[in-house]
Each structure stands twice: as C-alpha cells, then as structure tokens.
C-alpha cells in the first residue's frame, strides 16, 4: 500500500510517497517537491498536490499532511491559514486524510476544534526519523528557509517550545536557511579589500547565491525565486552578491565577491551553531543528527564548530529523501495512524 505525505511550506510543498508492506515495513519511497509561494499562489495548492502525485494518484490509500504555510502573509492569522490549507487538502482527496499536530495525527474535525495544534508542526514528523538513528540526540533540519533544532531523549522529542514564537525563544528554531534567507539579515558588515563594509539593507541577494558561488549547492538546487528575477548561473549569483555592498562586477572582482560570500557563509553557520549550543548544553546532548537541504553545509558544519558528534540522515534515507524528511515522516505517522484506527474509515471520518 502507498501513503502520501505532504509537507506544505510557505515556499515549497514537499511530497513523499511511501510504499509499505502488509506489516508496515517500508518497501520504497518516492520524493518530489514543488516551489509554490503561498503568499501569492495559495489558490494553486490543490492542483499542485494532485500534480505531484501524478500517475500514482489512484494507488494512494491515504494522505498525511504537515504544514508551516499558515505563517504566509496571505493569511491574517495562523488559524485562518491552517483552516484554509486543511480545507483545500480535504477537498482534493476522496481518501482518508490526516494532519500532523503537536499531539499526533488529527482528522479534519479535530483540526477544526483546535487548528493551532497544526501550526508549524512539521518538525513533529521529522523527530521520529532522528530517534530511529539515536534515542538521545539533537535533530537539526536545515531547509530552504529555516533551521529546526529539536532535542530528543529516550526516543521522544522534548522540545520546550511548541509554537514558532516559543521555539525562537528556546533556540529550537533559527530563521535562516539554505536558499531564501536575505543576506542583509545574516550580516551587518562584510570584509572587502582589507576593510569592513556595511551592507545595504535591501533584498539584493539571498543565501542561495552564497551557497552556489561557493560550490555548496548546484544550480538545480536553487529552486526559489531570485531576488532580481534573473538567472541562477554562477555569474548571476556573483552579480547579486556584489550589490550587497552597492557594487557590481565592474567595481568588484570575482575574488572580492567570493571573500564576501565566504564571510556570510561563516556567519550563517555560526548563528546556527549558537542556537545548537544552547539546546545541546541545556539538554546535555552531544550527538547531532542532521538532515534537510543544508544537512552537510549548515547543520553538520554547526555541529563541527561545537565539537559535537554528528550523523547525517542519509544513513537511512537517500539525499533527496533527506531534503523532504518532514514529508517522509508525515507519511510514516499517517501509516501508524491508519493502522491504529483500522482501514475502514472513509474520508469524512478521518
């Protein structure tokens, strides 16, 4: 049987179709994603979900959903966002649908009773994958936009923050990611020609530009929009980074821009390391399990700065599956939910 897990984010909607045998063991996983900025294309969500499933649509017996897109500024508040997303998903499928919340998988009726339980709860789906690798660890999941830092003890997540706001306080959420982070939010100054130069507080370049010119990601990984609407070549990225100091590629050499990029990258990793240190020290945990698009270039590097032991989730998943780890975890949670409830429910009951 196949169960689809969707992780619906503000910028990307990720999919994992997991095929299980009769005992619930994994036979195969297919992953995919769609860049879908919910701040201006939320009306396309339903069709995007169907398109992502493609020819497997008729083989899917259930759909699990986790989300962070309720934070998109197209919604006045998180309750509105959760209910809109949940309603779109429910209308898109005639099979059982479940939603990952802070207290487990919920059916649609339960979502209506307490919608905020679903808000930004996708890390709940990823934590069991890390726990499978170690019962005592810190999960660090760096995606395109944010980094989750989740402590796990005795095989269970023990995060102190439950909402995004609380997790920003506790160090369990760092709003920096591999692709979409505005460079001007990472640094105030950058080194250039033996001087320190203040940066322009404009959206001239993003972290994807930094990662690409340093060779940390390939052009195919640069899936988000570019700040200037131009291309994703190395020269395009170099030009955007030159603008961070109000320059261009006539005023600055490639080496100048690379020096700027290396500094931005180092500071970004250090910011993640600072939060990781807070969580690991507080919980007395010295093993880190890293996943996500920034698994090797941000999460693992932050752990290494602190001298922590680090494992990467590609020990149990493929690299592509690591990128959509919350979607994989969502599918696994949905399978357990279906097994617990039995397979006789219709879409109105689930």
CSV table of C-alpha atoms in Angstrom, one decimal:
chain,number,residue,atom,x,y,z
A,1,UNK,CA,0.0,0.0,0.0
A,2,UNK,CA,1.1,3.6,-0.7
A,3,UNK,CA,0.6,6.6,1.6
A,4,UNK,CA,1.4,10.1,0.5
A,5,UNK,CA,3.0,12.5,3.0
A,6,UNK,CA,2.9,16.2,2.1
A,7,UNK,CA,4.8,18.9,3.9
A,8,UNK,CA,3.2,22.2,2.9
A,9,UNK,CA,5.6,25.1,3.5
A,10,UNK,CA,5.3,28.8,2.7
A,11,UNK,CA,7.6,28.4,-0.3
A,12,UNK,CA,7.9,24.7,-1.0
A,13,UNK,CA,5.4,21.9,-0.9
A,14,UNK,CA,7.2,18.6,-0.5
A,15,UNK,CA,6.0,15.1,-1.2
A,16,UNK,CA,7.0,11.6,-0.1
A,17,UNK,CA,5.1,8.6,-1.4
A,18,UNK,CA,5.9,5.7,0.9
A,19,UNK,CA,5.0,2.1,-0.1
A,20,UNK,CA,4.5,-0.2,2.8
A,21,UNK,CA,4.1,-4.0,3.0
A,22,UNK,CA,1.3,-5.6,5.0
A,23,UNK,CA,3.3,-5.4,8.2
A,24,UNK,CA,4.1,-1.7,7.8
A,25,UNK,CA,7.7,-2.1,6.7
A,26,UNK,CA,8.9,0.4,4.0
A,27,UNK,CA,9.3,-1.1,0.5
A,28,UNK,CA,10.0,2.1,-1.4
A,29,UNK,CA,10.0,5.9,-1.2
A,30,UNK,CA,9.5,8.4,-4.0
A,31,UNK,CA,10.1,12.0,-3.2
A,32,UNK,CA,9.3,15.2,-5.1
A,33,UNK,CA,8.7,18.9,-4.4
A,34,UNK,CA,7.1,22.0,-6.0
A,35,UNK,CA,8.1,25.6,-5.5
A,36,UNK,CA,4.7,27.1,-4.5
A,37,UNK,CA,4.9,30.5,-2.8
A,38,UNK,CA,1.8,30.5,-0.7
A,39,UNK,CA,1.9,34.3,-0.2
A,40,UNK,CA,0.6,34.7,-3.8
A,41,UNK,CA,-0.2,31.3,-5.2
A,42,UNK,CA,-2.2,29.5,-2.4
A,43,UNK,CA,-5.1,29.1,-4.9
A,44,UNK,CA,-2.9,26.6,-6.8
A,45,UNK,CA,-2.2,24.3,-3.8
A,46,UNK,CA,-4.9,21.8,-4.6
A,47,UNK,CA,-3.8,21.3,-8.2
A,48,UNK,CA,-0.2,21.1,-7.1
A,49,UNK,CA,-0.9,18.3,-4.7
A,50,UNK,CA,-2.6,16.3,-7.4
A,51,UNK,CA,0.1,17.1,-10.0
A,52,UNK,CA,2.8,15.9,-7.5
A,53,UNK,CA,1.2,12.5,-7.1
A,54,UNK,CA,0.9,12.2,-10.9
A,55,UNK,CA,0.2,8.6,-12.1
A,56,UNK,CA,0.3,7.3,-8.6
A,57,UNK,CA,-2.8,9.1,-7.5
A,58,UNK,CA,-5.1,6.1,-7.9
A,59,UNK,CA,-2.7,3.9,-5.9
A,60,UNK,CA,-2.6,6.1,-2.8
A,61,UNK,CA,-4.8,4.8,0.0
A,62,UNK,CA,-4.3,7.8,2.4
A,63,UNK,CA,-2.8,11.2,2.7
A,64,UNK,CA,-0.9,12.7,5.6
A,65,UNK,CA,-0.2,16.5,5.8
A,66,UNK,CA,2.1,18.6,7.9
A,67,UNK,CA,2.4,22.4,7.4
A,68,UNK,CA,4.2,25.6,8.0
A,69,UNK,CA,2.5,27.6,5.3
A,70,UNK,CA,0.0,29.1,7.7
A,71,UNK,CA,2.6,31.7,8.5
A,72,UNK,CA,2.4,33.1,5.0
A,73,UNK,CA,1.4,36.7,5.0
A,74,UNK,CA,-1.5,36.0,2.7
A,75,UNK,CA,-3.3,34.9,5.9
A,76,UNK,CA,-4.4,37.3,8.6
A,77,UNK,CA,-3.6,34.8,11.4
A,78,UNK,CA,-2.5,31.2,11.8
A,79,UNK,CA,-6.0,29.9,12.4
A,80,UNK,CA,-7.1,31.2,9.1
A,81,UNK,CA,-4.1,29.7,7.4
A,82,UNK,CA,-4.4,26.3,9.0
A,83,UNK,CA,-8.1,26.0,8.1
A,84,UNK,CA,-7.7,27.2,4.6
A,85,UNK,CA,-4.9,24.7,3.9
A,86,UNK,CA,-6.7,21.8,5.7
A,87,UNK,CA,-9.9,22.6,3.7
A,88,UNK,CA,-8.0,22.6,0.4
A,89,UNK,CA,-6.4,19.3,1.2
A,90,UNK,CA,-9.6,17.6,2.3
A,91,UNK,CA,-11.4,18.8,-0.8
A,92,UNK,CA,-8.6,17.5,-3.1
A,93,UNK,CA,-8.9,13.8,-2.0
A,94,UNK,CA,-11.6,11.2,-1.6
A,95,UNK,CA,-9.4,9.0,0.6
A,96,UNK,CA,-8.6,9.3,4.3
A,97,UNK,CA,-6.6,12.5,5.2
A,98,UNK,CA,-4.8,13.1,8.4
A,99,UNK,CA,-3.0,16.2,9.7
A,100,UNK,CA,0.2,16.2,11.8
A,101,UNK,CA,-0.2,18.3,15.0
A,102,UNK,CA,1.8,18.8,18.1
A,103,UNK,CA,-0.1,15.9,19.8
A,104,UNK,CA,-0.2,13.5,16.9
A,105,UNK,CA,-2.2,13.0,13.7
A,106,UNK,CA,-5.6,14.6,13.7
A,107,UNK,CA,-8.7,14.2,11.5
A,108,UNK,CA,-10.3,17.1,9.9
A,109,UNK,CA,-13.0,17.5,12.6
A,110,UNK,CA,-10.2,17.6,15.3
A,111,UNK,CA,-8.4,20.2,13.2
A,112,UNK,CA,-11.5,22.5,13.3
A,113,UNK,CA,-11.7,22.0,17.1
A,114,UNK,CA,-8.0,23.1,17.6
A,115,UNK,CA,-6.4,24.5,14.4
A,116,UNK,CA,-3.4,25.9,16.2
A,117,UNK,CA,-2.2,22.4,17.1
A,118,UNK,CA,-1.2,22.0,13.5
A,119,UNK,CA,0.7,25.3,13.1
A,120,UNK,CA,4.3,24.8,12.1
A,121,UNK,CA,4.2,21.3,13.5
A,122,UNK,CA,6.2,19.6,10.6
A,123,UNK,CA,9.2,19.0,12.9
A,124,UNK,CA,7.0,16.6,14.9
A,125,UNK,CA,7.1,14.4,11.8
A,126,UNK,CA,10.9,14.5,11.4
A,127,UNK,CA,11.8,13.8,15.0
A,128,UNK,CA,10.9,10.0,14.9
A,129,UNK,CA,13.3,9.6,12.0
A,130,UNK,CA,16.1,11.1,14.1
A,131,UNK,CA,15.1,9.0,17.0
A,132,UNK,CA,15.4,5.9,14.8
A,133,UNK,CA,19.1,6.8,14.4
A,134,UNK,CA,19.6,7.6,18.1
A,135,UNK,CA,17.3,7.7,21.1
A,136,UNK,CA,19.3,10.6,22.5
A,137,UNK,CA,20.3,13.3,20.1
A,138,UNK,CA,19.6,16.8,18.7
A,139,UNK,CA,17.9,16.8,15.3
A,140,UNK,CA,19.0,19.7,13.1
A,141,UNK,CA,16.9,20.1,10.0
A,142,UNK,CA,18.0,22.9,7.7
A,143,UNK,CA,15.6,23.6,4.8
A,144,UNK,CA,15.4,26.4,2.3
A,145,UNK,CA,14.1,28.9,4.8
A,146,UNK,CA,14.6,27.8,8.4
A,147,UNK,CA,16.5,25.5,10.7
A,148,UNK,CA,14.8,23.3,13.3
A,149,UNK,CA,16.9,22.2,16.3
A,150,UNK,CA,14.9,19.6,18.2
A,151,UNK,CA,16.2,17.7,21.3
A,152,UNK,CA,15.3,14.0,21.5
A,153,UNK,CA,15.6,11.9,24.7
A,154,UNK,CA,14.7,8.3,25.2
A,155,UNK,CA,13.4,8.2,21.7
A,156,UNK,CA,10.9,11.1,22.2
A,157,UNK,CA,11.1,14.8,21.2
A,158,UNK,CA,11.4,17.0,24.2
A,159,UNK,CA,11.3,20.5,22.7
A,160,UNK,CA,10.5,23.2,25.2
A,161,UNK,CA,8.9,25.5,22.6
A,162,UNK,CA,5.7,24.4,20.9
A,163,UNK,CA,4.9,27.3,18.7
A,164,UNK,CA,7.3,29.1,16.3
A,165,UNK,CA,7.4,32.1,18.7
A,166,UNK,CA,8.3,29.9,21.7
A,167,UNK,CA,10.9,28.0,19.6
A,168,UNK,CA,12.6,31.2,18.5
A,169,UNK,CA,13.0,31.9,22.3
A,170,UNK,CA,14.3,28.5,23.2
A,171,UNK,CA,16.8,28.2,20.3
A,172,UNK,CA,14.8,25.4,18.7
A,173,UNK,CA,14.1,27.5,15.6
A,174,UNK,CA,16.6,29.6,13.7
A,175,UNK,CA,15.0,31.6,10.9
A,176,UNK,CA,17.9,31.0,8.5
A,177,UNK,CA,18.0,28.5,5.6
A,178,UNK,CA,19.9,27.3,2.6
A,179,UNK,CA,18.2,29.2,-0.1
A,180,UNK,CA,15.8,32.0,0.9
A,181,UNK,CA,17.5,34.0,3.6
A,182,UNK,CA,18.1,37.6,2.8
A,183,UNK,CA,21.9,38.2,3.1
A,184,UNK,CA,21.2,41.5,4.8
A,185,UNK,CA,19.7,39.6,7.8
A,186,UNK,CA,22.8,37.5,8.2
A,187,UNK,CA,25.5,40.2,8.3
A,188,UNK,CA,25.8,43.9,9.1
A,189,UNK,CA,29.3,44.2,7.6
A,190,UNK,CA,31.5,42.2,5.2
A,191,UNK,CA,35.2,42.2,4.5
A,192,UNK,CA,36.4,43.8,1.3
A,193,UNK,CA,39.9,44.8,0.3
A,194,UNK,CA,41.2,44.9,3.9
A,195,UNK,CA,38.3,47.0,5.1
A,196,UNK,CA,34.9,46.3,6.6
A,197,UNK,CA,32.0,47.5,4.6
A,198,UNK,CA,28.4,47.9,5.8
A,199,UNK,CA,25.8,46.1,3.8
A,200,UNK,CA,22.8,47.6,2.1
A,201,UNK,CA,19.6,46.6,3.8
A,202,UNK,CA,17.9,45.6,0.6
A,203,UNK,CA,16.9,42.2,-0.9
A,204,UNK,CA,19.8,42.2,-3.3
A,205,UNK,CA,21.0,38.6,-2.6
A,206,UNK,CA,19.9,35.5,-0.7
A,207,UNK,CA,21.7,32.6,0.9
A,208,UNK,CA,21.2,30.5,-2.3
A,209,UNK,CA,23.5,33.0,-4.0
A,210,UNK,CA,26.2,32.5,-1.3
A,211,UNK,CA,25.9,28.7,-1.4
A,212,UNK,CA,26.0,28.5,-5.2
A,213,UNK,CA,29.1,30.6,-5.7
A,214,UNK,CA,30.9,28.7,-3.0
A,215,UNK,CA,30.0,25.4,-4.7
A,216,UNK,CA,27.9,24.2,-1.8
A,217,UNK,CA,24.8,23.7,-4.0
A,218,UNK,CA,24.2,23.1,-7.7
A,219,UNK,CA,22.1,25.4,-9.9
A,220,UNK,CA,19.4,22.7,-9.8
A,221,UNK,CA,19.2,23.1,-6.0
A,222,UNK,CA,18.4,26.8,-6.4
A,223,UNK,CA,14.7,26.3,-6.6
A,224,UNK,CA,13.5,29.5,-5.1
A,225,UNK,CA,12.9,32.8,-6.9
A,226,UNK,CA,15.9,35.0,-7.4
A,227,UNK,CA,15.8,38.5,-5.8
A,228,UNK,CA,16.2,40.3,-9.2
A,229,UNK,CA,14.3,37.8,-11.3
A,230,UNK,CA,17.4,37.0,-13.2
A,231,UNK,CA,19.0,33.6,-13.7
A,232,UNK,CA,20.8,31.1,-11.4
A,233,UNK,CA,24.2,30.9,-13.1
A,234,UNK,CA,27.3,31.5,-11.1
A,235,UNK,CA,27.8,34.9,-12.7
A,236,UNK,CA,24.2,35.8,-11.9
A,237,UNK,CA,24.8,35.0,-8.2
A,238,UNK,CA,28.1,36.8,-8.1
A,239,UNK,CA,26.4,39.9,-9.5
A,240,UNK,CA,23.6,39.8,-6.9
A,241,UNK,CA,26.2,39.4,-4.1
A,242,UNK,CA,28.2,42.4,-5.4
A,243,UNK,CA,25.1,44.5,-5.0
A,244,UNK,CA,25.1,43.8,-1.2
A,245,UNK,CA,27.8,46.4,-0.9
A,246,UNK,CA,26.2,48.6,-3.7
A,247,UNK,CA,28.7,47.3,-6.2
A,248,UNK,CA,28.7,45.4,-9.5
A,249,UNK,CA,31.1,43.1,-11.4
A,250,UNK,CA,32.9,46.1,-12.9
A,251,UNK,CA,33.7,47.6,-9.5
A,252,UNK,CA,34.4,44.2,-7.8
A,253,UNK,CA,36.5,41.3,-8.9
A,254,UNK,CA,35.3,37.7,-8.6
A,255,UNK,CA,37.8,37.2,-5.7
A,256,UNK,CA,36.3,40.2,-3.9
A,257,UNK,CA,32.8,38.7,-4.1
A,258,UNK,CA,34.0,35.3,-3.0
A,259,UNK,CA,35.6,36.9,0.0
A,260,UNK,CA,32.2,38.4,0.9
A,261,UNK,CA,30.4,35.2,0.3
A,262,UNK,CA,32.8,33.2,2.5
A,263,UNK,CA,32.2,35.6,5.3
A,264,UNK,CA,28.4,35.5,5.0
A,265,UNK,CA,28.5,31.7,5.0
A,266,UNK,CA,30.7,31.5,8.1
A,267,UNK,CA,28.4,33.9,10.0
A,268,UNK,CA,25.3,31.9,9.0
A,269,UNK,CA,26.8,28.7,10.2
A,270,UNK,CA,27.9,30.4,13.4
A,271,UNK,CA,24.4,31.7,14.1
A,272,UNK,CA,23.0,28.1,13.8
A,273,UNK,CA,25.8,26.9,16.0
A,274,UNK,CA,24.9,29.4,18.7
A,275,UNK,CA,21.4,28.1,18.9
A,276,UNK,CA,22.6,24.5,18.7
A,277,UNK,CA,24.9,25.1,21.6
A,278,UNK,CA,22.0,26.5,23.7
A,279,UNK,CA,19.9,23.4,23.0
A,280,UNK,CA,22.6,20.8,23.3
A,281,UNK,CA,24.0,22.3,26.6
A,282,UNK,CA,20.6,22.7,28.1
A,283,UNK,CA,19.6,19.1,27.4
A,284,UNK,CA,23.1,17.6,27.9
A,285,UNK,CA,23.1,16.0,24.4
A,286,UNK,CA,26.3,15.7,22.4
A,287,UNK,CA,25.1,13.8,19.3
A,288,UNK,CA,23.6,15.7,16.4
A,289,UNK,CA,21.5,14.1,13.6
A,290,UNK,CA,21.4,16.5,10.6
A,291,UNK,CA,19.0,16.4,7.7
A,292,UNK,CA,17.5,18.8,5.1
A,293,UNK,CA,18.9,20.6,2.1
A,294,UNK,CA,21.5,22.2,4.3
A,295,UNK,CA,22.4,18.9,6.0
A,296,UNK,CA,26.1,18.9,5.1
A,297,UNK,CA,26.7,22.6,4.5
A,298,UNK,CA,25.0,24.1,7.5
A,299,UNK,CA,23.7,21.6,10.1
A,300,UNK,CA,26.8,19.4,10.1
A,301,UNK,CA,29.1,22.4,10.0
A,302,UNK,CA,27.4,24.0,13.0
A,303,UNK,CA,27.9,20.7,15.0
A,304,UNK,CA,31.5,20.5,13.9
A,305,UNK,CA,32.2,24.0,15.2
A,306,UNK,CA,31.0,22.9,18.6
A,307,UNK,CA,32.9,19.7,18.6
A,308,UNK,CA,29.7,17.6,18.7
A,309,UNK,CA,29.4,14.2,17.1
A,310,UNK,CA,27.3,14.4,14.0
A,311,UNK,CA,25.4,11.9,11.9
A,312,UNK,CA,23.5,12.7,8.8
A,313,UNK,CA,20.1,11.2,7.9
A,314,UNK,CA,21.4,9.9,4.6
A,315,UNK,CA,22.5,6.9,6.6
A,316,UNK,CA,18.8,5.8,6.4
A,317,UNK,CA,17.4,7.9,3.6
A,318,UNK,CA,18.6,9.0,0.2
A,319,UNK,CA,19.9,12.6,-0.1
A,320,UNK,CA,16.7,13.5,-2.0
A,321,UNK,CA,14.6,12.0,0.8
A,322,UNK,CA,16.6,13.9,3.4
A,323,UNK,CA,15.6,17.2,1.7
A,324,UNK,CA,11.9,16.3,2.2
A,325,UNK,CA,12.4,14.5,5.6
A,326,UNK,CA,9.2,16.0,7.2
A,327,UNK,CA,7.2,14.7,4.3
A,328,UNK,CA,8.7,11.2,4.8
A,329,UNK,CA,8.0,11.4,8.5
A,330,UNK,CA,4.4,12.6,7.8
A,331,UNK,CA,3.8,9.5,5.6
A,332,UNK,CA,5.1,7.2,8.4
A,333,UNK,CA,2.9,8.9,11.0
A,334,UNK,CA,-0.1,8.5,8.8
A,335,UNK,CA,0.6,4.8,8.3
A,336,UNK,CA,0.7,4.3,12.0
A,337,UNK,CA,-2.5,6.4,12.4
A,338,UNK,CA,-4.3,4.2,9.8
A,339,UNK,CA,-3.1,1.1,11.4
A,340,UNK,CA,-4.3,2.2,14.8
A,341,UNK,CA,-7.7,3.3,13.6
A,342,UNK,CA,-8.1,0.5,11.1
A,343,UNK,CA,-8.6,0.8,7.3
A,344,UNK,CA,-12.4,1.0,7.2
A,345,UNK,CA,-12.8,4.8,7.7
A,346,UNK,CA,-14.0,7.0,4.9
A,347,UNK,CA,-12.8,10.5,4.2
A,348,UNK,CA,-15.5,12.1,6.3
A,349,UNK,CA,-14.4,10.1,9.4
A,350,UNK,CA,-10.6,10.6,9.0
